[in-house]
PDB file of C-alpha atoms in Angstrom:
ATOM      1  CA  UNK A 300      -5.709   3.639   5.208  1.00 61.00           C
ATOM      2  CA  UNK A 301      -4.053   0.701   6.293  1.00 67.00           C
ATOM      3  CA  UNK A 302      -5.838  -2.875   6.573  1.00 72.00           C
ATOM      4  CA  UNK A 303      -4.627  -4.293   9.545  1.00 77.00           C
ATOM      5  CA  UNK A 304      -5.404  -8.711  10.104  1.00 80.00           C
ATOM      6  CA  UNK A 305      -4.473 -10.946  13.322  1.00 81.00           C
ATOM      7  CA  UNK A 306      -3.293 -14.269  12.388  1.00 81.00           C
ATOM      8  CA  UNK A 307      -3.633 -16.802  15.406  1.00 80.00           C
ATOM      9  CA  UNK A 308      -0.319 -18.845  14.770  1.00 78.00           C
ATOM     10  CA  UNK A 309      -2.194 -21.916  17.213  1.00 81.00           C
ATOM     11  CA  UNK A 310      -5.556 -21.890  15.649  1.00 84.00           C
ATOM     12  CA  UNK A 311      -5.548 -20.578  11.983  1.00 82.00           C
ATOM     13  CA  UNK A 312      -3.278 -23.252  10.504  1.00 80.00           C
ATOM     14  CA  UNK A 313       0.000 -23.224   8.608  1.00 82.00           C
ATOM     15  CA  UNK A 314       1.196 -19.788   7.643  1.00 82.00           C
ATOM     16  CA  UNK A 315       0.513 -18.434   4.025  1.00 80.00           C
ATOM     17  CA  UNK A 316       4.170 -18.937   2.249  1.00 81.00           C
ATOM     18  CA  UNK A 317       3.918 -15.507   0.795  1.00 78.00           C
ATOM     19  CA  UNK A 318       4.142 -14.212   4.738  1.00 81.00           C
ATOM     20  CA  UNK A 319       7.954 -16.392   4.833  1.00 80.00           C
ATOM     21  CA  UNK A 320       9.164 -17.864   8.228  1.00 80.00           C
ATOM     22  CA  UNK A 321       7.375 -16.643  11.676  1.00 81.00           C
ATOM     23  CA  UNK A 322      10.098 -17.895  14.564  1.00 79.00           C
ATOM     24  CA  UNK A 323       8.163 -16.182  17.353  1.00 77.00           C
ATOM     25  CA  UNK A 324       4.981 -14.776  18.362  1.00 77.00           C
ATOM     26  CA  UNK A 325       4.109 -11.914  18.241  1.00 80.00           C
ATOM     27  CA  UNK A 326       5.366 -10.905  14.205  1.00 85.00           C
ATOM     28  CA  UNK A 327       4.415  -7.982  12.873  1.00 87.00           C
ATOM     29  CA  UNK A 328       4.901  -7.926   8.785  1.00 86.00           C
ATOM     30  CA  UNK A 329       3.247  -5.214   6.400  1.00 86.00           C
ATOM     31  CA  UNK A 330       2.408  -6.879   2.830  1.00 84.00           C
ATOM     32  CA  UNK A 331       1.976  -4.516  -0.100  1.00 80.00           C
ATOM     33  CA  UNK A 332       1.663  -4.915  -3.552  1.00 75.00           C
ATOM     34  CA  UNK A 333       5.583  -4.842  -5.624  1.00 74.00           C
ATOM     35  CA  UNK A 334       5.946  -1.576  -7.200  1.00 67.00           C
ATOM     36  CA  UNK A 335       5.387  -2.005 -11.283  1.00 65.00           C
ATOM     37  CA  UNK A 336       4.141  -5.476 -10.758  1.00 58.00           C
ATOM     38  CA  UNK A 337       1.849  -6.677 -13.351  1.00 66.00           C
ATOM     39  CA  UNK A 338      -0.625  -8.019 -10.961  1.00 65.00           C
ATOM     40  CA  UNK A 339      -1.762  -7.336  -7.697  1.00 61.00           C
ATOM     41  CA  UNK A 340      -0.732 -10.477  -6.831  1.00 69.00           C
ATOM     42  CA  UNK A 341       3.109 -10.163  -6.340  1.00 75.00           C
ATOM     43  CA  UNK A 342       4.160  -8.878  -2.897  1.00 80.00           C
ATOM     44  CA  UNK A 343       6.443  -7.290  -0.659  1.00 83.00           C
ATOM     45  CA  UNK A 344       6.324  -8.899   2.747  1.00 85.00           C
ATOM     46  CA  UNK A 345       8.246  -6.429   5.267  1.00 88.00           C
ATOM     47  CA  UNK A 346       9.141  -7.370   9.066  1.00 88.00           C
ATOM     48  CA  UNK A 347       8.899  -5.124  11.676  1.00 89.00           C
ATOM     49  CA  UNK A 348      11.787  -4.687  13.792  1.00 89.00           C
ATOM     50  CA  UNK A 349      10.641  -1.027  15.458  1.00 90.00           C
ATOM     51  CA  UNK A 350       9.464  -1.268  19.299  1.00 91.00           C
ATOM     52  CA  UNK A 351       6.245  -2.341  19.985  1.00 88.00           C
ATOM     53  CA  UNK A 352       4.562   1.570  20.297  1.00 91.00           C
ATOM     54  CA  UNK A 353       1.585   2.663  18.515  1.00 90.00           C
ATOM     55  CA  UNK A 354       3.563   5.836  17.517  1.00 92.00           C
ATOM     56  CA  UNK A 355       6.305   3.610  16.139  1.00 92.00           C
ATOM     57  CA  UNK A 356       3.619   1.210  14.016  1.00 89.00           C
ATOM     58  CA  UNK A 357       2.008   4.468  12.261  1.00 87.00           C
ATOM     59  CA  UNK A 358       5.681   5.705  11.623  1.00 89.00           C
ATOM     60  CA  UNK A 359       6.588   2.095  10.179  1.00 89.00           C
ATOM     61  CA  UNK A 360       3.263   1.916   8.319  1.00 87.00           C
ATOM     62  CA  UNK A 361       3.089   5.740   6.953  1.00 85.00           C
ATOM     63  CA  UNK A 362       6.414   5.042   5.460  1.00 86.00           C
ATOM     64  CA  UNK A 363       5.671   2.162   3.356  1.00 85.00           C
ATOM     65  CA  UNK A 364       2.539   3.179   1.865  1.00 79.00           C
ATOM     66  CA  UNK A 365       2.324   3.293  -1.715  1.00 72.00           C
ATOM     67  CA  UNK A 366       1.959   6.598  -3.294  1.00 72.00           C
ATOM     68  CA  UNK A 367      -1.174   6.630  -5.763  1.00 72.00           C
ATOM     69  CA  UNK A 368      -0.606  10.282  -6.929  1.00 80.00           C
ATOM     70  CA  UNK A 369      -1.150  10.673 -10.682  1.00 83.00           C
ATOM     71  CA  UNK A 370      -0.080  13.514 -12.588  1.00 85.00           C
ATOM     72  CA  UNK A 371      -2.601  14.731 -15.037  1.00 89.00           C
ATOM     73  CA  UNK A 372      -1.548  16.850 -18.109  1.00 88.00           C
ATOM     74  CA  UNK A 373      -4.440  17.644 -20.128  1.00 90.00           C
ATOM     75  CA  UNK A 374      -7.764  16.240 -21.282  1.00 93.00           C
ATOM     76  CA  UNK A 375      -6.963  12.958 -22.566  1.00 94.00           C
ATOM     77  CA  UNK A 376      -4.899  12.426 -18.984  1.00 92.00           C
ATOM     78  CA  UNK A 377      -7.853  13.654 -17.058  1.00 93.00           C
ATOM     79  CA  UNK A 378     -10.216  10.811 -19.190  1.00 93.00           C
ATOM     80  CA  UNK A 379      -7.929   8.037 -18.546  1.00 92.00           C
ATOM     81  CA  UNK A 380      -7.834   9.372 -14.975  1.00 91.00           C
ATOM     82  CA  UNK A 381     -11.257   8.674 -14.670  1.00 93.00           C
ATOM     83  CA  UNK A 382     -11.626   5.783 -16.485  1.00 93.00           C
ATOM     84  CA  UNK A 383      -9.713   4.243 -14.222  1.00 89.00           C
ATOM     85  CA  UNK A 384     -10.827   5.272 -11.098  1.00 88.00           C
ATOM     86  CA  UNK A 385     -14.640   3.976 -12.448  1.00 90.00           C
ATOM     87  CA  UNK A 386     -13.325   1.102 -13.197  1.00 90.00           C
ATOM     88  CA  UNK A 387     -12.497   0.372 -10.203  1.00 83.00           C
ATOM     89  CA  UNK A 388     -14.279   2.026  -7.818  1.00 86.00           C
ATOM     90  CA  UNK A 389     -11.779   4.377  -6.581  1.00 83.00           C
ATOM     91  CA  UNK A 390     -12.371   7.796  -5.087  1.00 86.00           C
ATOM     92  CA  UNK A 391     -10.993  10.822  -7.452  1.00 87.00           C
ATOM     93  CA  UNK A 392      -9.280  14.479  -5.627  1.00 87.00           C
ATOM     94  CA  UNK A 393      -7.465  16.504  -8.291  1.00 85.00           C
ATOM     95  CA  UNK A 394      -5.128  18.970  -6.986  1.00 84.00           C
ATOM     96  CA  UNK A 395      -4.780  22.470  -8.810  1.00 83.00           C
ATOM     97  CA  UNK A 396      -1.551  24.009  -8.940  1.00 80.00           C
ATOM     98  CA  UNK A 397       0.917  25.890 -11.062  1.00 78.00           C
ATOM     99  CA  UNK A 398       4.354  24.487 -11.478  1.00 71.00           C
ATOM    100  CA  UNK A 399       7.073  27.014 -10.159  1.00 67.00           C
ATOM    101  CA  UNK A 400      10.257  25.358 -11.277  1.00 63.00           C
TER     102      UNK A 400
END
């Protein structure tokens, strides 16, 4: 899922400075949180350069999603796993497969 927001450049005030320079309307940017940051607060701000086409935003968006695939070996894994996702409130899907390397 992506969280999508419209800034209105004329009505909503100066610019957040984590969102950098805007030098025309209309800028797209994706924010997402840094890989191995220690806080969700440090982010990536990305500009979007594609053409304006829904199929081209989903492309640009798909792609930059974070991954938030966990590999669980074992019990104590699996309990930390779900510690975790209780604490904060996330949804849990384990996949079951064998490794064929």
């Amino acid at each position: 899922m992506v969280k999508v927001a419209y800034w209105d450049t004329e009505k909503s005030g100066p610019v957040p400075s984590v969102l950098g320079q805007i030098q025309g309307t209309p800028t797209i940017k994706l924010v997402r949180p840094k890989r191995k940051a220690k806080t969700n607060k440090q982010k990536d701000v990305i500009d979007y350069n594609r053409e304006r086409k829904a199929s081209d935003l989903e492309t640009f968006a798909l792609d930059l999603m974070p991954n938030f695939v966990e590999r669980v070996n074992g019990e104590e894994d699996f309990e930390k796993f779900q510690k975790k996702a209780r604490k904060y409130g996330l949804p849990m899907m384990l996949f079951f497969a064998e490794d064929r390397r």
